[in-house]
């Protein structure tokens, strides 16, 4: 369904914000992703690639947290 691709500059931040051991959202890590993306002209495009890769994770909680990161990035991506 998703094609494999090389690791992107936002993979580590997205993985940190969507760790499978979490029992709830880590808003500090989510805000870090948003701040990092907003500071880079290519940030939104590259962050979307990291999010797509993370949505392929087998754990439903990781997928849910990834969607929360995506939702949080909407204002950042729209303004860029």
PDB file of C-alpha atoms in Angstrom:
ATOM      1  CA  UNK A   1       0.000   0.000   0.000  1.00  0.00           C
ATOM      2  CA  UNK A   2       2.766   2.434   0.933  1.00  0.00           C
ATOM      3  CA  UNK A   3       6.037   2.369  -0.888  1.00  0.00           C
ATOM      4  CA  UNK A   4       9.248   2.287   1.079  1.00  0.00           C
ATOM      5  CA  UNK A   5      11.447   5.314   0.811  1.00  0.00           C
ATOM      6  CA  UNK A   6      14.578   6.704   2.382  1.00  0.00           C
ATOM      7  CA  UNK A   7      14.388   8.186   5.843  1.00  0.00           C
ATOM      8  CA  UNK A   8      13.457  11.843   5.917  1.00  0.00           C
ATOM      9  CA  UNK A   9      14.571  14.710   8.140  1.00  0.00           C
ATOM     10  CA  UNK A  10      11.351  14.559  10.181  1.00  0.00           C
ATOM     11  CA  UNK A  11      11.217  10.810  10.765  1.00  0.00           C
ATOM     12  CA  UNK A  12      12.903  10.957  14.175  1.00  0.00           C
ATOM     13  CA  UNK A  13      10.670  13.777  15.411  1.00  0.00           C
ATOM     14  CA  UNK A  14       7.496  12.077  14.163  1.00  0.00           C
ATOM     15  CA  UNK A  15       8.546   8.748  15.674  1.00  0.00           C
ATOM     16  CA  UNK A  16       9.265  10.479  18.990  1.00  0.00           C
ATOM     17  CA  UNK A  17       5.806  12.087  18.943  1.00  0.00           C
ATOM     18  CA  UNK A  18       4.043   8.809  18.088  1.00  0.00           C
ATOM     19  CA  UNK A  19       5.931   6.230  20.147  1.00  0.00           C
ATOM     20  CA  UNK A  20       3.995   2.998  20.561  1.00  0.00           C
ATOM     21  CA  UNK A  21       4.648   2.904  24.316  1.00  0.00           C
ATOM     22  CA  UNK A  22       2.581   6.073  24.879  1.00  0.00           C
ATOM     23  CA  UNK A  23      -0.791   5.824  26.569  1.00  0.00           C
ATOM     24  CA  UNK A  24      -1.807   9.318  25.420  1.00  0.00           C
ATOM     25  CA  UNK A  25      -0.568  12.060  23.117  1.00  0.00           C
ATOM     26  CA  UNK A  26       2.780  13.669  23.950  1.00  0.00           C
ATOM     27  CA  UNK A  27       1.892  17.282  23.217  1.00  0.00           C
ATOM     28  CA  UNK A  28       5.421  18.480  23.907  1.00  0.00           C
ATOM     29  CA  UNK A  29       6.774  16.220  21.167  1.00  0.00           C
ATOM     30  CA  UNK A  30       3.932  17.164  18.810  1.00  0.00           C
ATOM     31  CA  UNK A  31       4.672  20.867  19.300  1.00  0.00           C
ATOM     32  CA  UNK A  32       8.367  20.155  18.616  1.00  0.00           C
ATOM     33  CA  UNK A  33       7.382  18.633  15.259  1.00  0.00           C
ATOM     34  CA  UNK A  34       5.228  21.675  14.466  1.00  0.00           C
ATOM     35  CA  UNK A  35       8.028  24.085  15.399  1.00  0.00           C
ATOM     36  CA  UNK A  36      10.565  22.170  13.333  1.00  0.00           C
ATOM     37  CA  UNK A  37       8.276  22.074  10.291  1.00  0.00           C
ATOM     38  CA  UNK A  38       7.373  25.758  10.531  1.00  0.00           C
ATOM     39  CA  UNK A  39      11.047  26.716  10.480  1.00  0.00           C
ATOM     40  CA  UNK A  40      11.777  24.973   7.170  1.00  0.00           C
ATOM     41  CA  UNK A  41      10.495  26.015   3.747  1.00  0.00           C
ATOM     42  CA  UNK A  42      10.293  22.370   2.624  1.00  0.00           C
ATOM     43  CA  UNK A  43       9.070  21.272   6.049  1.00  0.00           C
ATOM     44  CA  UNK A  44       5.428  20.559   5.217  1.00  0.00           C
ATOM     45  CA  UNK A  45       6.244  18.394   2.201  1.00  0.00           C
ATOM     46  CA  UNK A  46       8.917  16.421   4.031  1.00  0.00           C
ATOM     47  CA  UNK A  47       6.797  16.050   7.167  1.00  0.00           C
ATOM     48  CA  UNK A  48       3.948  14.579   5.115  1.00  0.00           C
ATOM     49  CA  UNK A  49       6.323  11.901   3.824  1.00  0.00           C
ATOM     50  CA  UNK A  50       7.318  11.024   7.397  1.00  0.00           C
ATOM     51  CA  UNK A  51       3.659  10.900   8.414  1.00  0.00           C
ATOM     52  CA  UNK A  52       2.775   8.605   5.515  1.00  0.00           C
ATOM     53  CA  UNK A  53       5.560   6.227   6.522  1.00  0.00           C
ATOM     54  CA  UNK A  54       4.393   6.268  10.144  1.00  0.00           C
ATOM     55  CA  UNK A  55       0.784   5.528   9.184  1.00  0.00           C
ATOM     56  CA  UNK A  56       1.989   2.183   7.844  1.00  0.00           C
ATOM     57  CA  UNK A  57       2.881   1.084  11.398  1.00  0.00           C
ATOM     58  CA  UNK A  58       1.074  -2.034  12.609  1.00  0.00           C
ATOM     59  CA  UNK A  59       0.080  -0.511  15.959  1.00  0.00           C
ATOM     60  CA  UNK A  60      -3.271   1.283  15.876  1.00  0.00           C
ATOM     61  CA  UNK A  61      -2.225   3.681  18.655  1.00  0.00           C
ATOM     62  CA  UNK A  62       0.781   4.787  16.604  1.00  0.00           C
ATOM     63  CA  UNK A  63      -1.537   5.409  13.667  1.00  0.00           C
ATOM     64  CA  UNK A  64      -3.910   7.402  15.894  1.00  0.00           C
ATOM     65  CA  UNK A  65      -1.074   9.519  17.328  1.00  0.00           C
ATOM     66  CA  UNK A  66       0.245  10.063  13.807  1.00  0.00           C
ATOM     67  CA  UNK A  67      -3.134  11.404  12.726  1.00  0.00           C
ATOM     68  CA  UNK A  68      -3.051  13.739  15.728  1.00  0.00           C
ATOM     69  CA  UNK A  69       0.359  15.027  14.582  1.00  0.00           C
ATOM     70  CA  UNK A  70      -1.060  15.523  11.092  1.00  0.00           C
ATOM     71  CA  UNK A  71      -4.037  17.426  12.477  1.00  0.00           C
ATOM     72  CA  UNK A  72      -1.720  19.618  14.564  1.00  0.00           C
ATOM     73  CA  UNK A  73       0.386  20.412  11.500  1.00  0.00           C
ATOM     74  CA  UNK A  74      -2.537  21.709   9.430  1.00  0.00           C
ATOM     75  CA  UNK A  75      -2.199  25.359  10.533  1.00  0.00           C
ATOM     76  CA  UNK A  76       1.571  25.216   9.971  1.00  0.00           C
ATOM     77  CA  UNK A  77       1.250  23.715   6.499  1.00  0.00           C
ATOM     78  CA  UNK A  78      -1.522  26.080   5.425  1.00  0.00           C
ATOM     79  CA  UNK A  79       0.484  29.144   6.458  1.00  0.00           C
ATOM     80  CA  UNK A  80       3.555  27.961   4.517  1.00  0.00           C
TER      81      UNK A  80
END
